[in-house]
Amino acid sequence: MHTQEQQSASPSAERRLSVVARHLEPSSSAAANHWIIAAPTSSGTQSVFAHIVRAPEDPILGVTVAYNKDTSPVKLNLGVGAYRTEEGKPLVLNVVRKAEQQLVNDRSRVKEYLSITGLADFNKLSAKLILGADSPAIQENRVTTVQCLSGTGSLRVGAEFLARHYHQRTIYIPQPTWGNHPKIFTLAGLSVKSYRYYDPATRGLHFQGLLEDLGSAPSGAIVLLHACAHNPTGVDPTLDQWEQIRRLMRSKGLLPFFDSAYQGFASGSLDTDAQSVRMFVADGGEVLVAQSYAKNMGLYGERVGALSIVCRNADVASRVESQLKLVIRPMYSNPPIHGASIVATILKDRNLYHEWTLELKAMADRIIRMRQQLFDALRARGTPGDWSHIIKQIGMFTFTGLNKEQVAFMTKEYHIYMTSDGRISMAGLSSRTVPHLADAIHAAVTGAR
């Protein structure tokens, strides 16, 4: 551990500071003027940043910016992936409020720095949550887990580690995928390629294309996999398809890197949504897993996540952790304490954990109901096309199949905001707003004005 401040300075240290301060004081007004003249950014000169061009809005967060500027009373934001209640309001889980109250009431808690790897209880419980309570990998100490800044930070730390220490610098990501994925991996120093995933013709999984592309990937390449509730399509492989993917990847020595952003949020079951990850861990091979508690605990702004690396043996896991520390220390030194403490409080208390699973299932069930209601509304309107993909897809998002022109029409005429690829957040819908969305989709598809 490091000490960043001393409680009090020694007399000799104070004398040294005094000497330095006198040395820095200008001895005359002329000296002071000299200092002012030397400043390159003083008044009247052009900014050293004048050449900077304005960056484009983030395509996802930019949707919210446009939505906020709209004054229509019927406006609807289906762009950002954050859960909303039936009343369209953000939700703080009751179990989260209880955990926070416990933390506030504990007068022994302090605000000291965490270690570089984060809160130990949080790390241990996070690995257990995603890998399973009876995971042999955990029992054999083959797993190293570090607390990170939500899913994005977990992916970035993992990517930086791989760029420094893994022999293959190429990562294959599904096409399409979350818009931040290619940026995270590219900036970490990896070469990003894609494999086929979504089939626009069926609005389902392009399984044959997936197998062909991974089959032709170089031996040892890294492969990003969405653990469940694929973003943005909502299309997941079946368990049988996952098993085929696993066999193919292991036969070619491809390294799986799972992004688990929706455990429990997709099906309503924490174990069901972790099956893909556990299949890969069960064969004894190495796996990376990035976890986020943004969605399943509603801790979006707390930035709580974890990176777990499952290794071949305990000695390797220990050495991997030592190198992860060297990635994290100059990046953000150590993670924040509050959000991880909330998660650890819930996961280690049987009653709070049970209450969380009930609230989690309630969120997942509401999203599933919204899927059914939208499908029924489109069918009732006789909207052209097969919309069964809405109820076949899973998780927060639906890939509607709408094109850019149809999305622009819906925004202009119906004040409905979504990403230009036609992805909508089902969590942003309610029974009250489903008819409005169905009207808009119908109009966009039929060309009605």
XYZ file of N, CA and C in Angstrom, residues 58-275:
654
model
N -21.546 11.558 -28.886
C -21.617 10.107 -28.788
C -22.967 9.671 -29.367
N -22.971 8.675 -30.268
C -24.219 8.321 -30.948
C -25.337 7.874 -30.015
N -24.995 7.308 -28.871
C -26.030 6.862 -27.934
C -26.420 7.995 -26.992
N -25.406 8.609 -26.366
C -25.708 9.698 -25.439
C -26.245 10.922 -26.179
N -25.893 11.052 -27.463
C -26.405 12.158 -28.264
C -27.916 12.094 -28.455
N -28.463 10.885 -28.409
C -29.921 10.722 -28.500
C -30.601 11.446 -27.335
N -30.041 11.299 -26.151
C -30.613 11.959 -24.973
C -30.483 13.471 -25.062
N -29.364 13.942 -25.614
C -29.185 15.392 -25.790
C -30.296 15.948 -26.668
N -30.571 15.264 -27.790
C -31.638 15.715 -28.700
C -33.008 15.620 -28.026
N -33.217 14.542 -27.279
C -34.488 14.353 -26.569
C -34.730 15.485 -25.569
N -33.700 15.856 -24.840
C -33.845 16.903 -23.827
C -34.203 18.251 -24.429
N -33.815 18.474 -25.671
C -34.114 19.750 -26.337
C -35.539 19.790 -26.886
N -36.165 18.632 -27.028
C -37.520 18.531 -27.596
C -38.542 18.962 -26.534
N -39.453 19.839 -26.918
C -40.454 20.348 -25.969
C -41.809 19.647 -26.092
N -41.901 18.647 -26.975
C -43.183 17.964 -27.170
C -43.605 17.194 -25.920
N -44.881 17.258 -25.566
C -45.362 16.509 -24.390
C -45.410 14.997 -24.617
N -45.340 14.559 -25.866
C -45.423 13.121 -26.147
C -44.057 12.515 -26.451
N -43.004 13.268 -26.260
C -41.663 12.764 -26.600
C -41.323 11.516 -25.783
N -40.524 10.642 -26.410
C -40.215 9.350 -25.800
C -38.761 8.996 -26.099
N -37.989 8.746 -25.051
C -36.569 8.406 -25.215
C -36.368 6.900 -25.056
N -36.043 6.243 -26.157
C -35.777 4.803 -26.148
C -34.331 4.520 -26.537
N -33.470 5.513 -26.294
C -32.078 5.397 -26.714
C -31.148 4.828 -25.670
N -31.169 5.398 -24.474
C -30.175 5.033 -23.462
C -30.621 3.808 -22.677
N -29.671 2.929 -22.409
C -29.979 1.685 -21.704
C -30.031 1.843 -20.200
N -31.103 2.430 -19.717
C -31.313 2.537 -18.267
C -32.767 2.177 -17.986
N -32.975 1.412 -16.932
C -34.313 0.941 -16.606
C -35.211 2.086 -16.168
N -36.481 2.010 -16.561
C -37.489 2.965 -16.131
C -38.697 2.199 -15.584
N -39.401 2.820 -14.652
C -40.605 2.213 -14.099
C -41.756 2.350 -15.082
N -42.890 1.780 -14.739
C -44.092 1.908 -15.565
C -44.482 3.377 -15.719
N -44.084 4.203 -14.748
C -44.368 5.643 -14.810
C -43.280 6.416 -15.545
N -42.286 5.693 -16.075
C -41.219 6.339 -16.828
C -40.152 6.979 -15.963
N -40.076 6.585 -14.700
C -39.127 7.196 -13.772
C -37.930 6.264 -13.524
N -36.756 6.843 -13.229
C -35.612 6.009 -12.816
C -35.948 5.267 -11.530
N -35.336 4.101 -11.349
C -35.646 3.263 -10.190
C -34.400 3.030 -9.338
N -34.526 3.316 -8.045
C -33.518 2.885 -7.079
C -34.135 1.707 -6.337
N -33.485 0.552 -6.407
C -34.042 -0.646 -5.785
C -34.185 -0.458 -4.271
N -35.258 -1.006 -3.716
C -35.460 -0.951 -2.263
C -34.291 -1.587 -1.520
N -33.777 -2.674 -2.086
C -32.687 -3.382 -1.424
C -31.410 -2.529 -1.422
N -31.247 -1.713 -2.438
C -30.096 -0.797 -2.480
C -30.232 0.276 -1.402
N -31.436 0.809 -1.234
C -31.665 1.812 -0.187
C -31.409 1.215 1.200
N -31.826 -0.032 1.409
C -31.582 -0.694 2.700
C -30.087 -0.871 2.957
N -29.386 -1.310 1.927
C -27.940 -1.518 2.072
C -27.240 -0.195 2.365
N -27.636 0.851 1.665
C -27.025 2.162 1.895
C -27.291 2.653 3.314
N -28.496 2.411 3.787
C -28.825 2.838 5.147
C -27.961 2.104 6.173
N -27.742 0.823 5.925
C -26.856 0.059 6.809
C -25.451 0.665 6.829
N -24.979 1.041 5.664
C -23.637 1.614 5.557
C -23.551 2.956 6.276
N -24.583 3.775 6.094
C -24.612 5.088 6.747
C -24.652 4.940 8.264
N -25.408 3.965 8.739
C -25.578 3.768 10.184
C -24.334 3.188 10.869
N -23.449 2.604 10.063
C -22.243 1.993 10.628
C -21.188 3.077 10.851
N -21.079 3.536 12.099
C -20.175 4.642 12.420
C -18.701 4.226 12.368
N -18.454 2.929 12.261
C -17.062 2.475 12.193
C -16.491 2.591 10.784
N -17.363 2.827 9.796
C -16.900 2.923 8.399
C -16.106 4.202 8.182
N -15.050 4.087 7.408
C -14.212 5.248 7.100
C -14.103 5.405 5.588
N -13.466 6.469 5.167
C -13.346 6.775 3.740
C -11.917 6.620 3.240
N -11.179 5.700 3.838
C -9.801 5.448 3.429
C -9.751 4.883 1.999
N -8.585 5.011 1.386
C -8.383 4.408 0.064
C -8.559 2.898 0.143
N -9.151 2.340 -0.907
C -9.134 0.887 -1.075
C -7.775 0.476 -1.616
N -7.493 -0.812 -1.597
C -6.281 -1.300 -2.253
C -6.446 -1.136 -3.767
N -5.388 -1.332 -4.490
C -5.436 -1.190 -5.958
C -6.491 -2.114 -6.556
N -6.620 -3.318 -6.016
C -7.562 -4.294 -6.579
C -8.994 -4.098 -6.092
N -9.195 -3.199 -5.120
C -10.556 -2.895 -4.683
C -10.959 -3.586 -3.394
N -12.262 -3.611 -3.158
C -12.836 -4.167 -1.934
C -12.807 -5.695 -1.994
N -12.115 -6.313 -1.051
C -11.887 -7.769 -1.104
C -13.190 -8.559 -1.089
N -14.123 -8.207 -0.200
C -15.411 -8.902 -0.147
C -16.156 -8.801 -1.466
N -16.160 -7.614 -2.027
C -16.828 -7.385 -3.314
C -16.249 -8.291 -4.390
N -14.924 -8.369 -4.461
C -14.282 -9.188 -5.490
C -14.626 -10.663 -5.332
N -14.553 -11.146 -4.112
C -14.840 -12.559 -3.847
C -16.291 -12.900 -4.193
N -17.208 -12.028 -3.792
C -18.638 -12.267 -4.028
C -19.009 -12.105 -5.502
N -18.330 -11.212 -6.206
C -18.596 -11.020 -7.636
C -18.194 -12.247 -8.435
N -17.029 -12.808 -8.110
C -16.586 -14.024 -8.796
C -17.565 -15.161 -8.544
N -18.030 -15.270 -7.309
C -18.983 -16.319 -6.943
C -20.308 -16.137 -7.688
N -20.727 -14.890 -7.865
C -22.000 -14.609 -8.542
C -21.971 -15.048 -10.003
N -20.887 -14.743 -10.703
C -20.841 -15.050 -12.134
C -20.386 -16.484 -12.408
N -19.493 -17.026 -11.570
C -18.949 -18.363 -11.840
C -19.708 -19.473 -11.133
N -20.489 -19.104 -10.110
C -21.248 -20.103 -9.359
C -20.612 -20.364 -8.006
N -21.471 -20.583 -7.003
C -20.993 -20.770 -5.627
C -20.091 -21.990 -5.494
N -20.314 -23.004 -6.339
C -19.538 -24.246 -6.237
C -18.487 -24.364 -7.338
N -18.070 -23.239 -7.904
C -17.122 -23.270 -9.023
C -15.777 -23.858 -8.612
N -15.324 -24.912 -9.280
C -14.001 -25.482 -8.975
C -12.885 -24.459 -9.169
N -13.056 -23.565 -10.125
C -12.019 -22.561 -10.388
C -11.787 -21.685 -9.165
N -12.880 -21.331 -8.474
C -12.763 -20.530 -7.249
C -12.146 -21.360 -6.136
N -12.619 -22.590 -5.988
C -12.119 -23.471 -4.924
C -10.625 -23.754 -5.082
N -10.161 -23.765 -6.315
C -8.741 -24.052 -6.581
C -7.901 -22.785 -6.669
N -8.502 -21.642 -6.331
C -7.791 -20.343 -6.335
C -7.208 -19.992 -7.694
N -7.930 -20.406 -8.746
C -7.464 -20.128 -10.107
C -8.054 -18.832 -10.683
N -8.801 -18.098 -9.863
C -9.489 -16.893 -10.338
C -8.913 -15.665 -9.644
N -8.544 -14.679 -10.419
C -8.194 -13.387 -9.841
C -9.247 -12.373 -10.257
N -9.758 -11.629 -9.283
C -10.817 -10.654 -9.537
C -10.389 -9.294 -9.015
N -10.569 -8.269 -9.838
C -10.259 -6.902 -9.422
C -11.486 -6.023 -9.645
N -11.734 -5.142 -8.697
C -12.839 -4.194 -8.822
C -12.465 -3.127 -9.841
N -13.391 -2.819 -10.735
C -13.132 -1.826 -11.781
C -14.299 -0.833 -11.874
N -14.168 0.122 -12.790
C -15.186 1.145 -12.963
C -16.267 0.651 -13.923
N -17.194 -0.115 -13.369
C -18.314 -0.696 -14.093
C -17.825 -1.582 -15.245
N -18.709 -1.849 -16.202
C -18.343 -2.746 -17.296
C -17.286 -2.155 -18.201
N -17.410 -0.876 -18.504
C -16.454 -0.218 -19.395
C -15.047 -0.284 -18.824
N -14.906 0.056 -17.544
C -13.597 0.011 -16.914
C -13.036 -1.392 -16.835
N -13.904 -2.377 -16.588
C -13.464 -3.775 -16.529
C -12.934 -4.231 -17.884
N -13.619 -3.856 -18.939
C -13.170 -4.203 -20.292
C -11.840 -3.529 -20.610
N -11.717 -2.266 -20.204
C -10.499 -1.519 -20.529
C -9.287 -2.074 -19.775
N -9.466 -2.390 -18.502
C -8.367 -2.971 -17.729
C -7.958 -4.318 -18.326
N -8.961 -5.142 -18.667
C -8.665 -6.436 -19.283
C -7.953 -6.283 -20.612
N -8.395 -5.319 -21.411
C -7.781 -5.089 -22.721
C -6.346 -4.597 -22.582
N -6.105 -3.683 -21.639
C -4.740 -3.179 -21.410
C -3.822 -4.324 -20.961
N -4.336 -5.177 -20.089
C -3.555 -6.324 -19.620
C -3.183 -7.233 -20.797
N -4.166 -7.545 -21.645
C -3.918 -8.426 -22.782
C -2.940 -7.798 -23.772
N -3.063 -6.496 -24.001
C -2.170 -5.815 -24.942
C -0.712 -5.880 -24.463
N -0.520 -5.921 -23.152
C 0.841 -5.972 -22.600
C 1.385 -7.399 -22.500
N 0.503 -8.355 -22.199
C 1.004 -9.667 -21.763
C 0.528 -10.860 -22.587
N -0.368 -10.667 -23.534
C -0.870 -11.806 -24.307
C -0.206 -11.811 -25.677
N 0.059 -12.995 -26.191
C 0.842 -13.090 -27.428
C 0.065 -12.682 -28.675
N -1.244 -12.690 -28.616
C -2.065 -12.302 -29.759
C -2.705 -10.938 -29.489
N -2.515 -9.992 -30.386
C -3.043 -8.643 -30.176
C -4.337 -8.395 -30.941
N -4.945 -9.440 -31.480
C -6.170 -9.279 -32.266
C -7.378 -9.745 -31.469
N -8.412 -8.914 -31.429
C -9.658 -9.295 -30.778
C -10.790 -9.240 -31.798
N -11.602 -10.285 -31.816
C -12.769 -10.364 -32.699
C -14.012 -9.984 -31.898
N -14.772 -9.036 -32.427
C -15.994 -8.587 -31.761
C -17.183 -8.853 -32.678
N -18.361 -9.113 -32.094
C -19.520 -9.420 -32.948
C -19.951 -8.212 -33.767
N -20.538 -8.508 -34.924
C -21.073 -7.462 -35.796
C -22.593 -7.618 -35.876
N -23.362 -6.704 -35.257
C -22.936 -5.486 -34.560
C -22.632 -5.758 -33.094
N -22.155 -4.725 -32.402
C -21.913 -4.810 -30.970
C -22.124 -3.439 -30.359
N -21.980 -3.355 -29.040
C -22.085 -2.068 -28.350
C -21.061 -1.099 -28.936
N -21.482 0.134 -29.186
C -20.637 1.098 -29.878
C -19.331 1.425 -29.191
N -19.239 1.215 -27.889
C -18.016 1.534 -27.157
C -16.957 0.434 -27.256
N -17.372 -0.775 -27.611
C -16.423 -1.892 -27.658
C -15.215 -1.628 -28.551
N -15.415 -1.268 -29.829
C -14.233 -1.073 -30.688
C -13.314 0.032 -30.191
N -13.884 1.079 -29.600
C -13.056 2.179 -29.094
C -12.220 1.724 -27.902
N -12.842 0.992 -26.985
C -12.134 0.506 -25.798
C -10.929 -0.340 -26.195
N -11.144 -1.296 -27.082
C -10.078 -2.232 -27.425
C -9.002 -1.589 -28.298
N -9.414 -0.706 -29.201
C -8.434 -0.026 -30.052
C -7.513 0.865 -29.226
N -8.099 1.651 -28.335
C -7.293 2.556 -27.514
C -6.403 1.802 -26.527
N -6.787 0.580 -26.188
C -5.956 -0.235 -25.295
C -4.774 -0.854 -26.040
N -4.784 -0.773 -27.372
C -3.658 -1.280 -28.146
C -3.908 -2.590 -28.862
N -5.175 -3.019 -28.930
C -5.504 -4.254 -29.640
C -5.987 -3.943 -31.053
N -5.794 -4.895 -31.952
C -6.319 -4.785 -33.309
C -7.713 -5.401 -33.337
N -8.699 -4.636 -33.776
C -10.099 -5.072 -33.706
C -10.592 -5.576 -35.058
N -11.101 -6.798 -35.048
C -11.756 -7.363 -36.224
C -13.144 -7.833 -35.799
N -13.986 -8.179 -36.761
C -15.351 -8.567 -36.399
C -15.694 -9.946 -36.937
N -16.687 -10.549 -36.290
C -17.246 -11.797 -36.795
C -18.752 -11.618 -36.949
N -19.313 -12.313 -37.933
C -20.752 -12.190 -38.192
C -21.549 -12.685 -36.989
N -22.612 -11.967 -36.674
C -23.430 -12.331 -35.515
C -24.920 -12.217 -35.817
N -25.331 -11.069 -36.326
C -26.755 -10.800 -36.542
C -27.098 -10.959 -38.016
N -28.222 -11.607 -38.275
C -28.705 -11.794 -39.642
C -29.920 -10.899 -39.861
N -29.770 -9.799 -40.614
C -30.904 -8.887 -40.834
C -32.098 -9.569 -41.501
N -31.819 -10.578 -42.301
C -32.903 -11.255 -43.017
C -33.850 -11.968 -42.054
N -33.290 -12.599 -41.036
C -34.128 -13.332 -40.078
C -34.323 -12.559 -38.772
N -33.556 -11.472 -38.633
C -33.518 -10.714 -37.375
C -33.180 -11.639 -36.204
N -32.326 -12.593 -36.526
C -31.865 -13.569 -35.537
C -30.368 -13.759 -35.653
N -29.873 -14.852 -35.093
C -28.438 -15.130 -35.063
C -27.951 -15.675 -36.401
N -26.841 -15.108 -36.893
C -26.199 -15.632 -38.102
C -25.182 -16.681 -37.649
N -25.705 -17.829 -37.225
C -24.867 -18.815 -36.555
C -23.812 -19.411 -37.494
N -24.212 -19.693 -38.720
C -23.259 -20.270 -39.668
C -22.118 -19.298 -39.949
N -22.473 -18.027 -40.122
C -21.448 -17.014 -40.369
C -20.520 -16.854 -39.176
N -21.099 -16.945 -37.976
C -20.298 -16.849 -36.745
C -19.259 -17.964 -36.700
N -19.712 -19.193 -36.961
C -18.795 -20.338 -36.915
C -17.717 -20.233 -37.995
N -18.101 -19.779 -39.171
C -17.126 -19.638 -40.262
C -16.067 -18.596 -39.921
N -16.500 -17.455 -39.377
C -15.554 -16.376 -39.097
C -14.618 -16.725 -37.946
N -15.146 -17.348 -36.889
C -14.277 -17.752 -35.784
C -13.388 -18.919 -36.213
N -13.909 -19.754 -37.111
C -13.122 -20.881 -37.618
C -11.928 -20.428 -38.430
N -12.031 -19.250 -39.065
C -10.915 -18.749 -39.876
C -10.057 -17.733 -39.121
N -10.391 -17.470 -37.871
C -9.582 -16.551 -37.052
C -8.243 -17.202 -36.732
N -7.176 -16.406 -36.605
C -5.866 -16.990 -36.288
C -5.867 -17.636 -34.914
N -5.103 -18.693 -34.770
C -5.002 -19.401 -33.496
C -4.582 -18.435 -32.394
N -5.283 -18.528 -31.247
C -4.928 -17.694 -30.114
C -5.606 -16.343 -30.073
N -6.344 -15.975 -31.112
C -7.005 -14.664 -31.122
C -7.987 -14.552 -29.957
N -8.211 -13.318 -29.515
C -9.176 -13.045 -28.439
C -10.551 -12.892 -29.077
N -11.581 -13.387 -28.409
C -12.950 -13.255 -28.933
C -13.840 -12.646 -27.855
N -14.444 -11.518 -28.181
C -15.403 -10.898 -27.260
C -16.756 -11.575 -27.425
N -17.325 -12.001 -26.300
C -18.638 -12.647 -26.293
C -19.553 -11.921 -25.309
N -20.797 -11.691 -25.707
C -21.782 -11.131 -24.789
C -22.373 -12.297 -23.996
N -22.236 -12.260 -22.669
C -22.668 -13.387 -21.846
C -24.153 -13.689 -22.012
N -24.966 -12.646 -22.110
C -26.404 -12.792 -22.350
C -26.956 -11.436 -22.764
N -28.173 -11.434 -23.309
C -28.845 -10.186 -23.708
C -27.938 -9.334 -24.589
N -27.534 -9.886 -25.719
C -26.622 -9.206 -26.642
C -27.093 -7.782 -26.942
N -26.168 -6.853 -26.814
C -26.433 -5.439 -27.091
C -25.723 -5.074 -28.392
N -26.445 -4.653 -29.446
C -27.795 -4.080 -29.417
C -28.928 -4.989 -29.879
N -28.661 -6.250 -30.233
C -29.687 -7.003 -30.961
C -30.682 -7.750 -30.076
N -30.298 -8.078 -28.842
C -31.178 -8.910 -28.013
C -31.227 -10.354 -28.471
N -30.315 -10.731 -29.377
C -30.271 -12.095 -29.918
C -29.156 -12.871 -29.232
N -29.497 -13.987 -28.602
C -28.509 -14.830 -27.919
C -28.464 -16.214 -28.554
N -27.288 -16.863 -28.535
C -27.227 -18.263 -28.961
C -28.011 -19.149 -27.983
N -28.482 -20.301 -28.479
C -29.075 -21.302 -27.596
C -27.939 -21.998 -26.845
N -28.280 -22.778 -25.817
C -27.248 -23.499 -25.081
C -26.481 -24.460 -25.977
N -27.200 -25.101 -26.905
C -26.529 -26.007 -27.844
C -25.564 -25.235 -28.743
N -25.980 -24.057 -29.179
C -25.094 -23.236 -30.007
C -23.889 -22.739 -29.211
N -24.116 -22.387 -27.942
C -22.993 -21.982 -27.089
C -21.971 -23.116 -26.982
N -22.461 -24.337 -26.849
C -21.562 -25.484 -26.725
C -20.739 -25.661 -28.008
N -21.369 -25.454 -29.161
C -20.623 -25.531 -30.421
C -19.574 -24.431 -30.520
N -19.934 -23.236 -30.062
C -18.990 -22.114 -30.053
C -17.809 -22.430 -29.137
N -18.120 -22.981 -27.964
C -17.064 -23.323 -27.014
C -16.094 -24.342 -27.606
N -16.638 -25.395 -28.203
C -15.779 -26.444 -28.772
C -14.881 -25.888 -29.875
N -15.464 -25.064 -30.731
C -14.689 -24.469 -31.822
C -13.571 -23.581 -31.268
N -13.915 -22.735 -30.308
C -12.915 -21.809 -29.761
C -11.799 -22.549 -29.039
N -12.134 -23.554 -28.271
C -11.100 -24.311 -27.560
C -10.218 -25.095 -28.532
N -10.802 -25.592 -29.613
C -10.010 -26.362 -30.581
C -8.990 -25.480 -31.293
N -9.289 -24.197 -31.411
C -8.384 -23.268 -32.086
C -7.556 -22.434 -31.099
N -7.752 -22.683 -29.810
C -7.006 -21.915 -28.815
C -7.412 -20.453 -28.756
N -8.671 -20.144 -29.127
C -9.154 -18.760 -29.056
C -9.468 -18.410 -27.605
N -9.154 -17.189 -27.203
C -9.317 -16.778 -25.807
C -10.637 -16.040 -25.612
N -11.571 -16.576 -24.804
C -12.857 -15.918 -24.606
C -12.778 -14.760 -23.613
N -13.355 -13.628 -23.997
C -13.459 -12.456 -23.130
C -14.943 -12.102 -23.078
N -15.597 -12.448 -21.972
C -17.034 -12.221 -21.825
C -17.327 -10.825 -21.284
N -18.331 -10.207 -21.866
C -18.883 -8.964 -21.325
C -20.232 -9.319 -20.716
N -20.297 -9.301 -19.380
C -21.532 -9.663 -18.685
C -22.144 -8.414 -18.056
N -22.999 -7.747 -18.811
C -23.610 -6.496 -18.347
C -25.028 -6.698 -17.831
N -25.603 -7.896 -18.060
C -27.040 -8.062 -17.789
C -27.375 -9.334 -17.011
N -26.457 -9.831 -16.200
C -26.744 -11.069 -15.474
C -27.989 -10.905 -14.592
N -28.976 -11.769 -14.803
C -30.224 -11.706 -14.052
C -31.242 -10.750 -14.641
N -30.779 -9.844 -15.465
C -31.641 -8.812 -16.031
C -32.325 -9.294 -17.307
N -31.747 -10.337 -17.916
C -32.296 -10.840 -19.181
C -33.462 -11.790 -18.936
N -33.174 -12.895 -18.261
C -34.208 -13.911 -18.037
C -34.914 -13.737 -16.700
N -34.299 -12.988 -15.793
C -34.803 -12.890 -14.428
C -34.112 -13.865 -13.490
N -33.230 -14.714 -14.050
C -32.502 -15.699 -13.253
C -31.005 -15.438 -13.364
N -30.346 -15.255 -12.225
C -28.906 -15.021 -12.211
C -28.131 -16.215 -12.756
N -28.570 -17.420 -12.430
C -27.865 -18.623 -12.885
C -28.063 -18.862 -14.379
N -29.292 -18.689 -14.849
C -29.559 -18.888 -16.283
C -28.712 -17.952 -17.133
N -28.612 -16.708 -16.717
C -27.888 -15.709 -17.511
C -26.374 -15.863 -17.431
N -25.896 -16.747 -16.540
C -24.453 -16.980 -16.415
C -24.023 -18.294 -17.063
N -24.960 -19.006 -17.672
C -24.653 -20.340 -18.201
C -23.550 -20.339 -19.252
